[in-house]
CSV table of N, CA and C in Angstrom, one decimal:
chain,number,residue,atom,x,y,z
A,1,MET,N,-16.9,-2.8,-4.2
A,1,MET,CA,-17.6,-1.6,-3.3
A,1,MET,C,-16.4,0.0,-3.4
A,2,ARG,N,-17.7,0.9,-4.0
A,2,ARG,CA,-17.3,2.1,-4.2
A,2,ARG,C,-16.6,3.4,-3.8
A,3,GLU,N,-15.2,3.6,-4.0
A,3,GLU,CA,-14.4,4.3,-2.3
A,3,GLU,C,-14.8,5.6,-2.8
A,4,THR,N,-15.7,7.1,-2.5
A,4,THR,CA,-14.9,8.8,-3.4
A,4,THR,C,-14.3,9.0,-2.2
A,5,ALA,N,-13.9,9.5,-1.0
A,5,ALA,CA,-12.6,10.4,-0.8
A,5,ALA,C,-11.6,9.2,-0.1
A,6,THR,N,-10.4,10.5,-0.4
A,6,THR,CA,-9.5,10.1,-0.2
A,6,THR,C,-9.1,10.0,1.2
A,7,LYS,N,-9.5,10.3,2.3
A,7,LYS,CA,-9.5,10.3,3.5
A,7,LYS,C,-11.4,9.8,3.6
A,8,PRO,N,-10.7,8.8,4.9
A,8,PRO,CA,-12.7,8.4,6.0
A,8,PRO,C,-12.8,9.1,6.3
A,9,PRO,N,-14.0,9.4,6.6
A,9,PRO,CA,-14.9,10.4,7.3
A,9,PRO,C,-14.1,10.7,8.4
A,10,GLY,N,-13.7,12.1,9.3
A,10,GLY,CA,-13.3,12.5,10.5
A,10,GLY,C,-11.5,12.4,10.2
A,11,GLY,N,-11.5,12.6,9.3
A,11,GLY,CA,-9.4,12.7,9.1
A,11,GLY,C,-8.8,11.8,9.6
A,12,ILE,N,-10.1,11.0,9.6
A,12,ILE,CA,-8.9,9.2,10.2
A,12,ILE,C,-8.4,8.9,8.1
A,13,PRO,N,-6.7,8.6,8.7
A,13,PRO,CA,-5.5,8.9,7.6
A,13,PRO,C,-6.3,6.4,7.2
A,14,ARG,N,-5.9,6.9,6.3
A,14,ARG,CA,-6.0,4.8,5.7
A,14,ARG,C,-4.8,4.6,5.8
A,15,ALA,N,-5.4,3.3,6.5
A,15,ALA,CA,-4.1,2.6,7.3
A,15,ALA,C,-4.2,0.7,6.8
A,16,ARG,N,-3.1,0.3,6.2
A,16,ARG,CA,-3.0,-0.7,5.3
A,16,ARG,C,-2.5,-2.4,6.8
A,17,LEU,N,-4.1,-2.2,7.5
A,17,LEU,CA,-3.9,-3.5,8.4
A,17,LEU,C,-4.1,-4.9,8.1
A,18,LYS,N,-2.8,-5.3,7.4
A,18,LYS,CA,-2.6,-6.7,6.8
A,18,LYS,C,-1.9,-7.7,8.0
A,19,THR,N,-1.6,-7.6,9.2
A,19,THR,CA,-1.6,-8.4,10.2
A,19,THR,C,-1.9,-7.7,11.7
A,20,CYS,N,-1.8,-8.8,12.3
A,20,CYS,CA,-1.7,-7.8,14.1
A,20,CYS,C,-1.4,-7.0,14.4
A,21,ASP,N,0.1,-6.7,14.4
A,21,ASP,CA,1.0,-5.8,14.9
A,21,ASP,C,0.4,-4.6,13.8
A,22,ASP,N,0.2,-4.6,12.9
A,22,ASP,CA,-0.2,-3.2,12.1
A,22,ASP,C,-1.9,-2.9,13.2
A,23,VAL,N,-2.0,-3.6,13.3
A,23,VAL,CA,-3.8,-3.5,13.7
A,23,VAL,C,-3.4,-2.8,15.0
A,24,ARG,N,-2.4,-3.4,15.7
A,24,ARG,CA,-1.9,-2.7,17.0
A,24,ARG,C,-1.5,-1.8,17.1
A,25,ARG,N,-0.5,-0.7,16.1
A,25,ARG,CA,-0.5,0.4,15.8
A,25,ARG,C,-1.7,1.3,15.2
A,26,PHE,N,-2.9,1.2,15.1
A,26,PHE,CA,-3.6,0.9,14.6
A,26,PHE,C,-4.1,2.2,15.6
A,27,LEU,N,-4.2,0.5,16.7
A,27,LEU,CA,-5.5,0.8,17.7
A,27,LEU,C,-5.1,2.1,18.6
A,28,ALA,N,-3.7,1.7,19.1
A,28,ALA,CA,-3.0,3.1,19.5
A,28,ALA,C,-2.6,4.0,18.8
A,29,ALA,N,-3.0,4.2,18.0
A,29,ALA,CA,-2.2,6.1,17.0
A,29,ALA,C,-4.2,6.4,17.2
A,30,THR,N,-5.1,5.0,17.2
A,30,THR,CA,-6.4,5.9,17.6
A,30,THR,C,-6.7,6.2,19.1
A,31,ILE,N,-6.2,5.6,20.3
A,31,ILE,CA,-6.6,5.8,21.2
A,31,ILE,C,-5.6,7.2,21.3
A,32,ASN,N,-4.5,7.0,21.2
A,32,ASN,CA,-3.7,8.5,21.5
A,32,ASN,C,-4.9,9.9,20.8
A,33,ARG,N,-5.5,9.4,20.1
A,33,ARG,CA,-6.3,10.6,19.0
A,33,ARG,C,-7.8,11.2,19.5
A,34,VAL,N,-8.3,10.0,20.4
A,34,VAL,CA,-9.3,10.0,21.0
A,34,VAL,C,-8.9,10.6,22.2
A,35,ASN,N,-7.5,10.9,23.2
A,35,ASN,CA,-7.5,10.8,24.5
A,35,ASN,C,-6.6,12.3,24.1
A,36,ARG,N,-6.4,12.7,22.9
A,36,ARG,CA,-6.1,14.0,23.1
A,36,ARG,C,-7.3,14.7,22.2
A,37,GLY,N,-8.2,14.2,21.9
A,37,GLY,CA,-10.0,14.9,21.7
A,37,GLY,C,-9.9,15.6,20.1
A,38,GLU,N,-8.8,14.9,18.9
A,38,GLU,CA,-8.7,14.4,17.8
A,38,GLU,C,-10.0,13.9,17.3
A,39,LEU,N,-10.7,13.3,17.7
A,39,LEU,CA,-11.3,11.9,17.2
A,39,LEU,C,-12.4,10.9,18.2
A,40,ASP,N,-13.6,11.9,18.5
A,40,ASP,CA,-14.8,11.3,18.6
A,40,ASP,C,-15.0,9.9,19.2
A,41,HIS,N,-14.9,9.9,20.5
A,41,HIS,CA,-14.9,8.4,21.7
A,41,HIS,C,-15.6,7.9,20.9
A,42,GLN,N,-16.7,7.8,20.1
A,42,GLN,CA,-18.2,7.0,19.7
A,42,GLN,C,-17.0,6.4,18.0
A,43,ILE,N,-16.7,7.3,17.7
A,43,ILE,CA,-16.5,6.9,16.5
A,43,ILE,C,-15.0,5.6,16.4
A,44,GLY,N,-13.9,6.0,17.5
A,44,GLY,CA,-13.0,5.9,18.3
A,44,GLY,C,-13.1,4.4,19.0
A,45,GLY,N,-14.3,4.0,19.8
A,45,GLY,CA,-15.1,3.1,19.9
A,45,GLY,C,-15.7,1.9,18.4
A,46,ARG,N,-16.1,2.3,17.7
A,46,ARG,CA,-16.1,2.1,16.3
A,46,ARG,C,-15.4,1.3,15.7
A,47,LEU,N,-14.1,2.2,15.5
A,47,LEU,CA,-13.3,1.4,14.7
A,47,LEU,C,-12.4,0.7,15.7
A,48,ALA,N,-12.7,0.5,17.1
A,48,ALA,CA,-12.1,-0.2,18.2
A,48,ALA,C,-12.8,-1.9,17.9
A,49,TYR,N,-14.0,-1.2,17.9
A,49,TYR,CA,-14.7,-2.7,17.2
A,49,TYR,C,-14.4,-3.4,16.0
A,50,MET,N,-14.3,-2.8,15.1
A,50,MET,CA,-14.0,-3.1,13.9
A,50,MET,C,-12.6,-4.0,13.9
A,51,ALA,N,-11.2,-3.2,14.8
A,51,ALA,CA,-10.2,-3.6,14.3
A,51,ALA,C,-10.0,-5.2,15.2
A,52,ASN,N,-11.2,-4.7,16.5
A,52,ASN,CA,-11.2,-6.1,16.9
A,52,ASN,C,-11.6,-7.7,16.3
A,53,ILE,N,-12.7,-7.2,15.3
A,53,ILE,CA,-13.2,-8.5,14.8
A,53,ILE,C,-12.0,-8.7,13.7
A,54,LEU,N,-11.5,-7.6,13.0
A,54,LEU,CA,-10.3,-7.3,11.8
A,54,LEU,C,-9.3,-8.7,12.4
A,55,VAL,N,-9.1,-8.8,14.0
A,55,VAL,CA,-7.6,-9.3,14.7
A,55,VAL,C,-7.8,-10.8,14.1
A,56,ALA,N,-9.4,-11.1,15.2
A,56,ALA,CA,-9.8,-12.4,15.2
A,56,ALA,C,-9.7,-13.2,13.3
A,57,THR,N,-10.1,-12.1,12.3
A,57,THR,CA,-10.3,-12.6,10.9
A,57,THR,C,-8.9,-13.1,10.6
A,58,ILE,N,-7.4,-12.3,11.2
A,58,ILE,CA,-6.4,-12.6,10.6
A,58,ILE,C,-5.7,-13.6,11.2
A,59,ARG,N,-5.9,-14.0,12.6
A,59,ARG,CA,-5.9,-14.2,13.5
A,59,ARG,C,-6.5,-16.2,12.3
A,60,ASP,N,-7.5,-16.1,12.3
A,60,ASP,CA,-8.0,-17.4,12.1
A,60,ASP,C,-7.4,-17.1,10.3
A,61,SER,N,-7.0,-16.8,9.6
A,61,SER,CA,-6.3,-16.4,8.7
A,61,SER,C,-5.2,-17.5,8.5
A,62,ASP,N,-4.0,-16.8,9.5
A,62,ASP,CA,-2.6,-17.3,9.5
A,62,ASP,C,-3.2,-18.6,10.4
A,63,PHE,N,-4.2,-18.7,11.0
A,63,PHE,CA,-4.0,-20.6,11.6
A,63,PHE,C,-4.4,-21.3,10.9
A,64,GLU,N,-5.1,-21.3,9.7
A,64,GLU,CA,-5.7,-21.6,8.7
A,64,GLU,C,-4.5,-21.9,7.2
A,65,GLN,N,-4.0,-21.1,7.3
A,65,GLN,CA,-2.3,-21.2,6.9
A,65,GLN,C,-1.3,-22.2,6.3
A,66,ARG,N,-1.6,-21.5,8.1
A,66,ARG,CA,0.1,-22.3,8.8
A,66,ARG,C,-0.8,-24.6,8.9
A,67,LEU,N,-1.9,-24.6,8.4
A,67,LEU,CA,-2.4,-26.1,9.1
A,67,LEU,C,-2.8,-26.7,7.6
A,68,ALA,N,-2.7,-25.6,6.8
A,68,ALA,CA,-2.8,-26.2,5.7
A,68,ALA,C,-1.3,-26.4,4.9
A,69,ALA,N,-0.4,-25.7,5.4
A,69,ALA,CA,0.9,-26.6,5.4
A,69,ALA,C,1.7,-27.4,5.8
A,70,LEU,N,1.1,-27.1,6.6
A,70,LEU,CA,1.7,-28.5,8.1
A,70,LEU,C,1.3,-29.9,7.7
A,71,GLU,N,0.1,-29.4,6.5
A,71,GLU,CA,-1.1,-31.0,6.0
A,71,GLU,C,0.0,-30.9,4.7
A,72,GLY,N,0.6,-30.5,4.7
A,72,GLY,CA,1.1,-30.2,2.4
A,72,GLY,C,1.9,-31.4,2.8
A,73,GLN,N,2.5,-30.5,4.4
A,73,GLN,CA,3.6,-31.6,4.5
A,73,GLN,C,3.7,-33.1,5.1
A,74,GLY,N,3.3,-33.1,5.5
A,74,GLY,CA,2.1,-34.7,5.9
A,74,GLY,C,2.1,-35.5,5.1
A,75,ASN,N,1.6,-34.7,3.6
A,75,ASN,CA,0.9,-35.5,2.8
A,75,ASN,C,2.2,-35.6,1.5
A,76,GLY,N,3.7,-35.2,2.4
A,76,GLY,CA,5.1,-35.5,1.0
A,76,GLY,C,5.5,-36.8,1.7
A,77,ARG,N,4.8,-37.2,2.6
A,77,ARG,CA,6.0,-38.2,3.7
A,77,ARG,C,5.7,-39.5,2.8
């Protein structure tokens, strides 16, 4: 995927979303921007929808990593 802009459309700053807490902060900032009228509510809604998918993906990935670690501990007995 090729990125051509330094900022996404609408002046939304790039965010590093690697943890659920990162996504929480991003959503809070997005909601505040919508409430202040700085961000169109439709764009805010789309970002929130994608953030929800990302949170589920992060949780699944974290769970898989923890499960693999536990399985590894069980194999070492």
